[in-house]
Short mmCIF file of C-alpha atoms and ligand atoms in Angstrom, two decimals:
data_model
loop_
_atom_site.label_atom_id
_atom_site.label_comp_id
_atom_site.label_asym_id
_atom_site.label_seq_id
_atom_site.Cartn_x
_atom_site.Cartn_y
_atom_site.Cartn_z
CA UNK A 148 -21.64 185.29 112.23
CA UNK A 149 -18.70 183.05 111.38
CA UNK A 150 -18.89 179.26 111.65
CA UNK A 151 -16.81 177.55 114.33
CA UNK A 152 -14.09 175.31 112.95
CA UNK A 153 -14.56 171.69 114.05
CA UNK A 154 -11.20 170.38 112.88
CA UNK A 155 -9.04 168.93 115.65
CA UNK A 156 -5.81 170.80 116.08
CA UNK A 157 -2.86 169.17 114.39
CA UNK A 158 -0.28 167.73 116.80
CA UNK A 159 2.65 169.96 117.31
CA UNK A 160 5.62 169.06 115.21
CA UNK A 161 7.91 166.76 117.15
CA UNK A 162 5.20 165.79 119.65
CA UNK A 163 6.01 162.57 121.49
CA UNK A 164 4.60 159.38 119.94
CA UNK A 165 3.48 156.49 122.09
CA UNK A 166 6.50 154.31 122.71
CA UNK A 167 6.29 150.90 121.00
CA UNK A 168 5.85 147.94 123.32
CA UNK A 169 9.20 146.42 124.19
CA UNK A 170 8.71 143.05 125.88
CA UNK A 171 10.80 142.07 128.86
CA UNK A 172 12.01 138.50 128.49
CA UNK A 173 13.88 136.54 131.13
CA UNK A 174 16.19 133.96 129.59
CA UNK A 175 17.52 131.07 131.65
CA UNK A 176 20.67 129.72 130.02
CA UNK A 177 22.85 126.69 130.59
CA UNK A 178 26.43 127.50 131.49
CA UNK A 179 27.82 124.89 129.10
CA UNK A 180 25.90 125.62 125.94
CA UNK A 181 23.36 128.39 125.50
CA UNK A 182 25.17 130.86 127.76
CA UNK A 183 28.30 130.30 125.67
CA UNK A 184 26.24 130.55 122.49
CA UNK A 185 25.01 133.96 123.65
CA UNK A 186 28.59 134.90 124.44
CA UNK A 187 29.66 133.73 121.00
CA UNK A 188 26.93 135.78 119.39
CA UNK A 189 28.14 138.84 121.25
CA UNK A 190 31.77 138.22 120.35
CA UNK A 191 30.83 137.78 116.69
CA UNK A 192 28.70 140.92 116.89
CA UNK A 193 25.67 138.95 115.80
CA UNK A 194 22.70 141.16 116.47
CA UNK A 195 19.67 140.00 118.39
CA UNK A 196 16.81 141.68 120.16
CA UNK A 197 18.04 143.36 123.35
CA UNK A 198 14.85 142.48 125.22
CA UNK A 199 16.17 139.35 126.89
CA UNK A 200 17.86 139.40 130.31
CA UNK A 201 19.98 136.29 130.65
CA UNK A 202 20.34 134.36 133.88
CA UNK A 203 22.99 131.64 133.93
CA UNK A 204 22.31 128.26 135.43
CA UNK A 205 24.74 125.35 135.47
CA UNK A 206 22.22 123.26 133.57
CA UNK A 207 18.68 123.63 132.29
CA UNK A 208 17.80 120.89 134.78
CA UNK A 209 18.55 123.41 137.55
CA UNK A 210 15.52 125.41 136.49
CA UNK A 211 13.18 125.53 139.43
CA UNK A 212 9.57 126.08 138.32
CA UNK A 213 9.27 128.89 140.84
CA UNK A 214 11.96 130.81 138.92
CA UNK A 215 9.58 131.00 135.98
CA UNK A 216 6.54 131.95 138.02
CA UNK A 217 8.53 134.54 139.92
CA UNK A 218 9.71 136.06 136.64
CA UNK A 219 6.13 136.39 135.43
CA UNK A 220 4.94 137.75 138.74
CA UNK A 221 7.64 140.41 138.77
CA UNK A 222 6.93 141.81 135.35
CA UNK A 223 8.39 139.53 132.69
CA UNK A 224 6.30 139.31 129.53
CA UNK A 225 7.88 135.97 128.62
CA UNK A 226 10.41 133.44 129.81
CA UNK A 227 12.88 131.67 127.57
CA UNK A 228 14.50 128.45 128.77
CA UNK A 229 17.56 127.27 126.88
CA UNK A 230 19.79 124.26 127.27
CA UNK A 231 21.99 121.68 125.61
CA UNK A 232 20.50 119.55 122.88
CA UNK A 233 18.99 116.27 124.04
CA UNK A 234 21.79 113.77 124.48
CA UNK A 235 24.39 116.49 125.08
CA UNK A 236 23.65 117.56 128.66
CA UNK A 237 26.80 117.72 130.81
CA UNK A 238 24.79 116.31 133.71
CA UNK A 239 23.75 113.25 131.73
CA UNK A 240 20.02 113.69 131.11
CA UNK A 241 18.98 116.64 133.24
CA UNK A 242 17.76 118.52 130.19
CA UNK A 243 15.03 115.88 129.88
CA UNK A 244 13.96 117.00 133.34
CA UNK A 245 13.94 120.57 132.01
CA UNK A 246 11.77 119.45 129.11
CA UNK A 247 9.33 117.78 131.45
CA UNK A 248 9.14 120.85 133.66
CA UNK A 249 8.65 123.01 130.59
CA UNK A 250 5.65 120.91 129.60
CA UNK A 251 4.23 121.05 133.11
CA UNK A 252 4.78 124.79 133.34
CA UNK A 253 3.08 125.48 130.03
CA UNK A 254 -0.01 123.71 131.29
CA UNK A 255 0.22 125.47 134.62
CA UNK A 256 0.56 129.00 133.28
CA UNK A 257 -2.27 128.39 130.84
CA UNK A 258 -4.46 127.37 133.79
CA UNK A 259 -3.41 130.64 135.45
CA UNK A 260 -4.50 132.70 132.46
CA UNK A 261 -1.13 133.18 130.76
CA UNK A 262 -0.71 132.29 127.09
CA UNK A 263 1.55 129.20 126.98
CA UNK A 264 3.50 130.82 124.13
CA UNK A 265 4.96 133.15 126.72
CA UNK A 266 7.13 130.27 127.87
CA UNK A 267 9.56 129.02 125.26
CA UNK A 268 12.23 126.33 125.20
CA UNK A 269 15.20 126.41 122.83
CA UNK A 270 18.09 123.96 122.61
CA UNK A 271 21.37 125.56 121.51
CA UNK A 272 24.93 124.27 121.62
CA UNK A 273 27.88 126.50 122.44
CA UNK A 274 28.63 126.77 118.72
CA UNK A 275 25.16 127.96 117.78
CA UNK A 276 25.47 131.64 118.50
CA UNK A 277 23.70 132.68 115.32
CA UNK A 278 20.88 130.19 115.86
CA UNK A 279 20.36 131.35 119.44
CA UNK A 280 20.40 134.98 118.34
CA UNK A 281 17.77 134.24 115.71
CA UNK A 282 15.64 132.36 118.22
CA UNK A 283 15.82 135.23 120.71
CA UNK A 284 14.69 137.64 118.02
CA UNK A 285 11.89 135.29 116.97
CA UNK A 286 10.66 134.90 120.55
CA UNK A 287 10.80 138.66 121.04
CA UNK A 288 8.65 139.26 117.97
CA UNK A 289 6.18 136.56 119.04
CA UNK A 290 5.82 138.19 122.46
CA UNK A 291 5.56 141.64 120.95
CA UNK A 292 2.56 140.36 118.97
CA UNK A 293 0.99 139.00 122.18
CA UNK A 294 1.36 142.34 123.96
CA UNK A 295 2.18 143.09 127.60
CA UNK A 296 1.37 140.47 130.20
CA UNK A 297 0.73 142.51 133.35
CA UNK A 298 0.08 139.39 135.37
CA UNK A 299 -1.25 140.22 138.84
CA UNK A 300 0.09 137.02 140.29
CA UNK A 301 0.21 138.29 143.82
CA UNK A 302 -3.57 138.51 143.87
CA UNK A 303 -4.09 135.05 142.44
CA UNK A 304 -1.63 132.62 143.91
CA UNK A 305 1.03 132.17 146.47
CA UNK A 306 4.06 131.53 144.26
CA UNK A 307 5.84 129.48 146.88
CA UNK A 308 2.74 127.37 147.32
CA UNK A 309 2.38 126.29 143.70
CA UNK A 310 2.15 122.53 143.39
CA UNK A 311 3.02 121.79 139.77
CA UNK A 312 2.27 118.10 140.02
CA UNK A 313 -1.20 118.91 141.36
CA UNK A 314 -1.69 121.45 138.57
CA UNK A 315 -0.67 118.80 136.06
CA UNK A 316 -3.19 116.37 137.50
CA UNK A 317 -5.87 119.07 137.41
CA UNK A 318 -5.33 119.60 133.70
CA UNK A 319 -5.66 115.89 133.01
CA UNK A 320 -2.05 115.71 131.87
CA UNK A 321 -0.72 115.87 128.36
CA UNK A 322 -2.18 113.38 125.90
CA UNK A 323 1.27 112.22 124.95
CA UNK A 324 2.41 112.49 128.54
CA UNK A 325 5.66 113.99 129.67
CA UNK A 326 8.82 112.27 128.47
CA UNK A 327 9.97 109.42 130.62
CA UNK A 328 13.14 110.10 132.55
CA UNK A 329 15.39 107.10 131.95
CA UNK A 330 16.92 105.18 134.82
CA UNK A 331 20.41 106.13 135.88
CA UNK A 332 19.86 109.87 135.80
CA UNK A 333 22.34 111.65 138.01
CA UNK A 334 20.92 113.16 141.17
CA UNK A 335 20.28 116.87 141.17
CA UNK A 336 23.33 119.04 141.06
CA UNK A 337 25.96 116.33 140.67
CA UNK A 338 27.90 116.18 137.45
CA UNK A 339 29.26 112.92 136.05
CA UNK A 340 32.79 114.11 136.67
CA UNK A 341 32.02 114.83 140.30
CA UNK A 342 31.97 118.60 139.95
CA UNK A 343 29.27 119.93 142.20
CA UNK A 344 26.81 121.98 140.27
CA UNK A 345 26.04 125.30 141.83
CA UNK A 346 29.63 126.39 142.29
CA UNK A 347 29.12 129.29 139.96
CA UNK A 348 25.40 129.34 139.45
CA UNK A 349 24.12 132.80 138.82
CA UNK A 350 20.47 132.37 139.48
CA UNK A 351 17.75 133.34 141.91
CA UNK A 352 18.24 131.61 145.22
S1 FES B 651 21.35 121.46 129.68
FE1 FES B 651 23.40 122.11 129.44
S2 FES B 651 24.45 120.95 130.97
FE2 FES B 651 22.44 120.24 131.12
#
């Protein structure tokens, strides 16, 4: 009587391997700096991870917090917010508003069970194509290490009903506190030169 072989059959040559995780990253860019930096990177054929889908805003200050939550709820593994360096915003100091919202959002998503590292902020001027490309690749690798998000937001919250200020209060606020927005900040959507922001915004409405 011959013994039964207990060795598992070898996989057939050429059998399909599990596909590596490729994160989906939504990148909100400022028309005047980071969007142009991405364009510059493309023109110069500077390679960066193809995982990011760019959405152009007129300014990082245009970033509505619901854009970020909607991105997560619809399958994004991470969100990258980019804008002009502090002091270089074309709408005076709206990028400080973006910074404040970024801080609020990191606290909020953490309270919702999402690693805060899944939301990143990068300043990049129009001339910094290589730097932006490197940052996109870095963020992609960071998110790849975190793994897929699979956030079932629809079962947890009503996106439109999120009250970020209330969430901020609930977390006790940041020890350092959000940056103060100086007096004299231009109202939303109005550039110093009188050009109405939103004329060519390519963003969720
Ligand atoms: S962040 Fe670029 S114009 Fe405001």
